[in-house]
Amino acid sequence: MSGDSPDSRPATDGGSPASGGVPEADSRPMPSEQPGPEERNHPTGRRNLEGIRIDPVVEAEHESRRAVISALVEDEPGVLARVSGLVSRRQFNIESLTVGPTTVEGHSRITMVVEETDPGIDQIEKQMAKLKPVISVGEVSGDAVTSELVLLKVQADDPAAVHAVSEMYDGRTVDAGPETITVELTGDNASIDNAIGAFERFGIVEIARTGPTALARGNTPTAPGEKPGTAGEPTTHDD
Amino acid sequence: MSDTAAQPREDDAEEPKDPPDADESVAAETDDPSDTDGPVAGPVSTGAESVVAALEAAGAETAFGVQGGAIMPVYDALYDSSIRHVTMAHEQGAAHAADAYGVVAGEPGLCLATSGPGATNLVTGIADADMDSDAMLALTGQVPTEFVGNDAFQETDTVGVTRPITKHNYFANGADTVGDTVGEAFELSRAGRPGPTLVDLPKDVTQAETEETPGPAAPPAGTDPDPNADADAVEDAARAIEAAERPVCLFGGGVIKADASDAARTFARSYGIPVTTTMPGIGSFPEDDDLCLSWGGMHGTGYANMAITHTDCLIAVGTRFDDRLTGGIDTFAPEAEVVHIDIDPAEISKNVYADYPLIGDAERILEQLTAAVREAPDAEAWRDRCAEWKETYPLTYATPEDEPLKPQFVVEAFDEATDDDTIVTTGVGQHQMWASQFWTYTEPRTWISSHGLGTMGYGVPAAVGARVAADTMGEQDREVVCFDGDGSFLMTMQELSVAVREDLDITIAVLNNEYIGMVRQWQDAFYEGRHMASDYTWMPEFDKLAEAFGALGLRVDDYDEVAPAVEEALDYDGPAVIDFHVDPEENVLPMVPSGGANGKFATAEDQL
């Protein structure tokens, strides 16, 4: 690419409008035909000193954050493949995905935990909403009830100590053998992580985590448009 | 993007909606499809008959396809159908032909293929339609249900393969419902933002007996969005447009798909707003209009790119801001507030942040906006500046006597020799850029190309589809011209056999430079001229090849042969191929390097 690009020619450079003045058609080369950015009728705080618009998306530093997205979907073959395919194709960072039926026949709920920026989360919701089997989709607000189930198999060298730790974290022993003990735990992300840390000293043999699932608190619908108290019956098909 | 005019709308109170109903009732010799009180299709006895009955009831008039084992029951049912079937040489050709047919006709295209290789050969064409948001229904045969998953002969997981490149796809699981599924898939393809849909048809389903007549077809709930934008949002956008001093319209392919070209023209002319288009938007606004700055992007006009770079208010309609248009996002319309009109909420602020998002049908919103703007923006000085850019950066090419025939000259010769309603199709590469740069497009649905996917070989099958569409619409007098490259032509030229068999009046202009020319240009610019695998040291003689197919074949090497050959080919009543041996070293200019700033385009080769 040559440095002598067309845009650097003085006759056509209009990149830095100077202030004021009545438009004069014949005053080339005159980048001053337009009033300066500060004189234009635009929302405040949107331009830098050079008059270049500050694009809130491009300029802003977006931090990734953890978000729980809940979708009410039609329980048809391939719906999980459609959702997971979308997530992988568009390179969204996904932490976990759970799916299960609701009490409404033919409806399932998918709960997804993603690590994304705000525009990324917005895109996930919009792209998922376009999938035909997705009835409604939205982020579950921050104070939602989230819970995860974990099955944890540890060495049974010291059964009494395992039971003690298990009780501390409200765990339940689901299998106990001469060599291993399997404990079931539920809780939010942080308490599960704490529990796993506590069990580590016994020697963790195997672990299986479901990933969090979530519901909104109170009368707030978990997925937009969902009628509270109807266990997955939407008020409208789309939001 | 937007729903097509053919999409019936419940709340379409302002305008009579006779075209869709009229069109459909012509094709469907069964009941009127707008009658929702009862079944619309005639009696059926098998799943395959139900499929065909549903297609007829939905208004499908033409199908493109290739026979094969698993799809045979459907073809057998087509034997007695009013639907015209055009047998193609290759399934990829069937998909491209259906795609182009749909663009020209404003109806979903329809293509058929058998299971396994038939379905996988469709994939490129389906992906092409997906990237360009073209309404199309693909029907694929599948091995009988009991064999699915067993790696049976000619089995492919077609639904799995096409899932990411369709709007939605279906696996038919019973003869009683297969007609309804096909009808729904057909309607879904054109509901809201158009796109391809697919129904996979296991052979046992299409062979099974059923007496269930398909019901009235409708898109699935929630897929046919509200065409109107939020009224307050329209008012806000109108204020921004009034306050603008350097406004520019950017009309995308969605303007054409929504049949919003008239509304777009009214809007821009009412308020004296200069117009740029995207490549798929070519034809939405007449390029011979003083306000028109043609199309922007990598090989767009210098004046379009300058206007986009310096505008303070970009009114973008039906575009997804593809990277070939925007170049580097941070240098795209850097001073502009963006009004973005689109039917698909997911396109809002996906690539370019929209200050004023207006979600809905392009035609409806442009009408809303035209009504809401109270006074034209004070943009006289800006229009003068755009006019100056037009003079400063004209699309030109040199014709030195010691250099071979220039391809741009061929495009201009065809443009001069044909009417405004001529349909142009292209492959992908340098010839595609010249065909879009040096032809003056004035009408929508006359520029038919592969934009998003960039599929070499699109041109010939697209010409077949476009010709069949024009003939179906009773427009036999329109010319169909395919500009192709030598590389593109070699990929799908077998469809020439279809054009000969079906006696299709198309003219194919091969701009033959014995290179994969666009790659050669990039190698010269960015790879030190190392012509790895772009240099075709031997090319067949395309004129003789055309004759072998049964078409008219001509060869042109010099300027003085161009006009007579163009005239002879256009006059010829059937497919004609002209092999234009053009300057192999000619480059497409101007050019914005990949990811570069639109305002910094190269106008000469040594600037790259």
mmCIF file with all atom_site columns, C-alpha atoms in Angstrom, chain A residues 1-2 4-7 9 12-15 17 23 25 28 33-35 40-43 46-47 51-53 55-58 76 78 81-82 89-90 122-123 126-127 130 132-133 237-238, chain B residues 163-164 168-170 184 193 220-222 243 245-246 306 310 312 329-330 334-337 344-346 348 350 353 355 381-382 384-385 388-389 392-393 593 599-603 606-608:
data_model
loop_
_atom_site.group_PDB
_atom_site.id
_atom_site.type_symbol
_atom_site.label_atom_id
_atom_site.label_alt_id
_atom_site.label_comp_id
_atom_site.label_asym_id
_atom_site.label_entity_id
_atom_site.label_seq_id
_atom_site.pdbx_PDB_ins_code
_atom_site.Cartn_x
_atom_site.Cartn_y
_atom_site.Cartn_z
_atom_site.occupancy
_atom_site.B_iso_or_equiv
_atom_site.pdbx_formal_charge
_atom_site.auth_seq_id
_atom_site.auth_comp_id
_atom_site.auth_asym_id
_atom_site.auth_atom_id
_atom_site.pdbx_PDB_model_num
ATOM 1  C CA . MET A 1 1   ? 0.000   0.000   0.000  1.00 0.00 ? 1   MET A CA 1
ATOM 2  C CA . SER A 1 2   ? 1.451   3.285   -1.034 1.00 0.00 ? 2   SER A CA 1
ATOM 3  C CA . ASP A 1 4   ? 0.306   8.391   -1.318 1.00 0.00 ? 4   ASP A CA 1
ATOM 4  C CA . SER A 1 5   ? -3.242  7.346   -0.741 1.00 0.00 ? 5   SER A CA 1
ATOM 5  C CA . PRO A 1 6   ? -6.063  9.319   -2.293 1.00 0.00 ? 6   PRO A CA 1
ATOM 6  C CA . ASP A 1 7   ? -7.314  10.459  1.052  1.00 0.00 ? 7   ASP A CA 1
ATOM 7  C CA . ARG A 1 9   ? -4.551  14.624  -1.245 1.00 0.00 ? 9   ARG A CA 1
ATOM 8  C CA . THR A 1 12  ? -10.298 16.080  -1.240 1.00 0.00 ? 12  THR A CA 1
ATOM 9  C CA . ASP A 1 13  ? -9.348  15.895  2.370  1.00 0.00 ? 13  ASP A CA 1
ATOM 10 C CA . GLY A 1 14  ? -12.459 16.693  4.302  1.00 0.00 ? 14  GLY A CA 1
ATOM 11 C CA . GLY A 1 15  ? -11.581 14.795  7.398  1.00 0.00 ? 15  GLY A CA 1
ATOM 12 C CA . PRO A 1 17  ? -13.988 20.138  9.431  1.00 0.00 ? 17  PRO A CA 1
ATOM 13 C CA . PRO A 1 23  ? -21.244 27.072  2.340  1.00 0.00 ? 23  PRO A CA 1
ATOM 14 C CA . ALA A 1 25  ? -19.492 25.757  -3.576 1.00 0.00 ? 25  ALA A CA 1
ATOM 15 C CA . ARG A 1 28  ? -11.985 24.182  -3.250 1.00 0.00 ? 28  ARG A CA 1
ATOM 16 C CA . GLU A 1 33  ? -17.641 24.104  4.359  1.00 0.00 ? 33  GLU A CA 1
ATOM 17 C CA . GLN A 1 34  ? -19.215 22.334  7.238  1.00 0.00 ? 34  GLN A CA 1
ATOM 18 C CA . PRO A 1 35  ? -19.602 23.705  10.732 1.00 0.00 ? 35  PRO A CA 1
ATOM 19 C CA . ARG A 1 40  ? -23.628 20.303  15.093 1.00 0.00 ? 40  ARG A CA 1
ATOM 20 C CA . ASN A 1 41  ? -26.849 19.204  16.561 1.00 0.00 ? 41  ASN A CA 1
ATOM 21 C CA . HIS A 1 42  ? -25.792 15.923  18.058 1.00 0.00 ? 42  HIS A CA 1
ATOM 22 C CA . PRO A 1 43  ? -25.928 14.234  21.413 1.00 0.00 ? 43  PRO A CA 1
ATOM 23 C CA . ARG A 1 46  ? -20.052 11.582  21.372 1.00 0.00 ? 46  ARG A CA 1
ATOM 24 C CA . ARG A 1 47  ? -17.075 13.064  19.536 1.00 0.00 ? 47  ARG A CA 1
ATOM 25 C CA . GLY A 1 51  ? -14.483 15.685  15.394 1.00 0.00 ? 51  GLY A CA 1
ATOM 26 C CA . ILE A 1 52  ? -14.396 11.952  14.993 1.00 0.00 ? 52  ILE A CA 1
ATOM 27 C CA . ARG A 1 53  ? -17.406 10.259  16.421 1.00 0.00 ? 53  ARG A CA 1
ATOM 28 C CA . ASP A 1 55  ? -18.312 4.851   18.693 1.00 0.00 ? 55  ASP A CA 1
ATOM 29 C CA . PRO A 1 56  ? -19.527 3.571   22.030 1.00 0.00 ? 56  PRO A CA 1
ATOM 30 C CA . VAL A 1 57  ? -19.043 -0.018  20.940 1.00 0.00 ? 57  VAL A CA 1
ATOM 31 C CA . VAL A 1 58  ? -15.756 0.228   19.141 1.00 0.00 ? 58  VAL A CA 1
ATOM 32 C CA . GLU A 1 76  ? -37.804 -31.331 19.042 1.00 0.00 ? 76  GLU A CA 1
ATOM 33 C CA . GLY A 1 78  ? -31.821 -31.480 17.070 1.00 0.00 ? 78  GLY A CA 1
ATOM 34 C CA . ALA A 1 81  ? -27.453 -29.370 18.300 1.00 0.00 ? 81  ALA A CA 1
ATOM 35 C CA . ARG A 1 82  ? -28.834 -26.133 16.897 1.00 0.00 ? 82  ARG A CA 1
ATOM 36 C CA . ARG A 1 89  ? -19.926 -21.316 15.072 1.00 0.00 ? 89  ARG A CA 1
ATOM 37 C CA . ARG A 1 90  ? -20.091 -17.778 16.405 1.00 0.00 ? 90  ARG A CA 1
ATOM 38 C CA . ASP A 1 122 ? -26.598 -9.387  23.295 1.00 0.00 ? 122 ASP A CA 1
ATOM 39 C CA . GLN A 1 123 ? -25.582 -11.273 20.134 1.00 0.00 ? 123 GLN A CA 1
ATOM 40 C CA . LYS A 1 126 ? -30.455 -12.313 19.355 1.00 0.00 ? 126 LYS A CA 1
ATOM 41 C CA . GLN A 1 127 ? -28.965 -15.189 17.401 1.00 0.00 ? 127 GLN A CA 1
ATOM 42 C CA . LYS A 1 130 ? -33.695 -16.564 15.504 1.00 0.00 ? 130 LYS A CA 1
ATOM 43 C CA . LYS A 1 132 ? -36.982 -21.683 15.000 1.00 0.00 ? 132 LYS A CA 1
ATOM 44 C CA . PRO A 1 133 ? -37.414 -23.981 18.044 1.00 0.00 ? 133 PRO A CA 1
ATOM 45 C CA . HIS A 1 237 ? -43.997 -16.883 21.089 1.00 0.00 ? 237 HIS A CA 1
ATOM 46 C CA . ASP A 1 238 ? -41.312 -14.277 20.764 1.00 0.00 ? 238 ASP A CA 1
ATOM 47 C CA . ARG B 2 163 ? -27.870 -27.036 9.914  1.00 0.00 ? 163 ARG B CA 1
ATOM 48 C CA . PRO B 2 164 ? -25.482 -24.064 10.070 1.00 0.00 ? 164 PRO B CA 1
ATOM 49 C CA . HIS B 2 168 ? -34.066 -23.990 9.515  1.00 0.00 ? 168 HIS B CA 1
ATOM 50 C CA . ASN B 2 169 ? -34.112 -27.555 8.270  1.00 0.00 ? 169 ASN B CA 1
ATOM 51 C CA . TYR B 2 170 ? -36.495 -30.433 8.792  1.00 0.00 ? 170 TYR B CA 1
ATOM 52 C CA . GLU B 2 184 ? -44.079 -24.582 6.249  1.00 0.00 ? 184 GLU B CA 1
ATOM 53 C CA . ARG B 2 193 ? -35.319 -12.103 6.625  1.00 0.00 ? 193 ARG B CA 1
ATOM 54 C CA . PRO B 2 220 ? -43.931 -21.175 12.044 1.00 0.00 ? 220 PRO B CA 1
ATOM 55 C CA . ALA B 2 221 ? -45.171 -18.963 14.835 1.00 0.00 ? 221 ALA B CA 1
ATOM 56 C CA . GLY B 2 222 ? -42.780 -16.193 15.757 1.00 0.00 ? 222 GLY B CA 1
ATOM 57 C CA . ALA B 2 243 ? -29.896 17.789  11.448 1.00 0.00 ? 243 ALA B CA 1
ATOM 58 C CA . GLU B 2 245 ? -25.116 18.108  6.942  1.00 0.00 ? 245 GLU B CA 1
ATOM 59 C CA . ARG B 2 246 ? -23.446 15.254  5.140  1.00 0.00 ? 246 ARG B CA 1
ATOM 60 C CA . MET B 2 306 ? -15.212 8.951   0.175  1.00 0.00 ? 306 MET B CA 1
ATOM 61 C CA . HIS B 2 310 ? -16.935 11.612  5.433  1.00 0.00 ? 310 HIS B CA 1
ATOM 62 C CA . ASP B 2 312 ? -22.077 12.543  9.372  1.00 0.00 ? 312 ASP B CA 1
ATOM 63 C CA . ILE B 2 329 ? -14.535 -1.175  11.243 1.00 0.00 ? 329 ILE B CA 1
ATOM 64 C CA . ASP B 2 330 ? -12.823 1.670   13.079 1.00 0.00 ? 330 ASP B CA 1
ATOM 65 C CA . PRO B 2 334 ? -15.949 7.280   11.386 1.00 0.00 ? 334 PRO B CA 1
ATOM 66 C CA . GLU B 2 335 ? -17.807 10.568  11.658 1.00 0.00 ? 335 GLU B CA 1
ATOM 67 C CA . ALA B 2 336 ? -21.285 9.249   11.149 1.00 0.00 ? 336 ALA B CA 1
ATOM 68 C CA . GLU B 2 337 ? -24.235 8.611   13.306 1.00 0.00 ? 337 GLU B CA 1
ATOM 69 C CA . ASP B 2 344 ? -33.272 -8.895  11.607 1.00 0.00 ? 344 ASP B CA 1
ATOM 70 C CA . PRO B 2 345 ? -32.628 -7.555  15.130 1.00 0.00 ? 345 PRO B CA 1
ATOM 71 C CA . ALA B 2 346 ? -29.434 -9.623  15.294 1.00 0.00 ? 346 ALA B CA 1
ATOM 72 C CA . ILE B 2 348 ? -28.335 -4.293  14.699 1.00 0.00 ? 348 ILE B CA 1
ATOM 73 C CA . LYS B 2 350 ? -23.457 -6.656  15.178 1.00 0.00 ? 350 LYS B CA 1
ATOM 74 C CA . TYR B 2 353 ? -22.981 0.288   16.135 1.00 0.00 ? 353 TYR B CA 1
ATOM 75 C CA . ASP B 2 355 ? -27.331 4.948   16.924 1.00 0.00 ? 355 ASP B CA 1
ATOM 76 C CA . ALA B 2 381 ? -22.520 21.819  -0.122 1.00 0.00 ? 381 ALA B CA 1
ATOM 77 C CA . TRP B 2 382 ? -22.243 18.124  0.638  1.00 0.00 ? 382 TRP B CA 1
ATOM 78 C CA . ASP B 2 384 ? -21.402 19.409  -4.420 1.00 0.00 ? 384 ASP B CA 1
ATOM 79 C CA . ARG B 2 385 ? -18.575 17.666  -2.643 1.00 0.00 ? 385 ARG B CA 1
ATOM 80 C CA . GLU B 2 388 ? -16.494 16.642  -7.029 1.00 0.00 ? 388 GLU B CA 1
ATOM 81 C CA . TRP B 2 389 ? -15.428 13.212  -5.834 1.00 0.00 ? 389 TRP B CA 1
ATOM 82 C CA . THR B 2 392 ? -11.878 13.252  -9.089 1.00 0.00 ? 392 THR B CA 1
ATOM 83 C CA . TYR B 2 393 ? -12.180 9.476   -8.913 1.00 0.00 ? 393 TYR B CA 1
ATOM 84 C CA . PRO B 2 593 ? -6.849  -3.599  0.946  1.00 0.00 ? 593 PRO B CA 1
ATOM 85 C CA . GLY B 2 599 ? -11.082 6.456   2.477  1.00 0.00 ? 599 GLY B CA 1
ATOM 86 C CA . LYS B 2 600 ? -7.630  5.175   1.531  1.00 0.00 ? 600 LYS B CA 1
ATOM 87 C CA . PHE B 2 601 ? -8.156  3.263   -1.657 1.00 0.00 ? 601 PHE B CA 1
ATOM 88 C CA . ALA B 2 602 ? -5.559  2.556   -4.304 1.00 0.00 ? 602 ALA B CA 1
ATOM 89 C CA . THR B 2 603 ? -6.414  3.964   -7.703 1.00 0.00 ? 603 THR B CA 1
ATOM 90 C CA . ASP B 2 606 ? 1.671   0.877   -7.819 1.00 0.00 ? 606 ASP B CA 1
ATOM 91 C CA . GLN B 2 607 ? -0.289  2.112   -4.810 1.00 0.00 ? 607 GLN B CA 1
ATOM 92 C CA . LEU B 2 608 ? -0.967  -1.420  -3.675 1.00 0.00 ? 608 LEU B CA 1
#
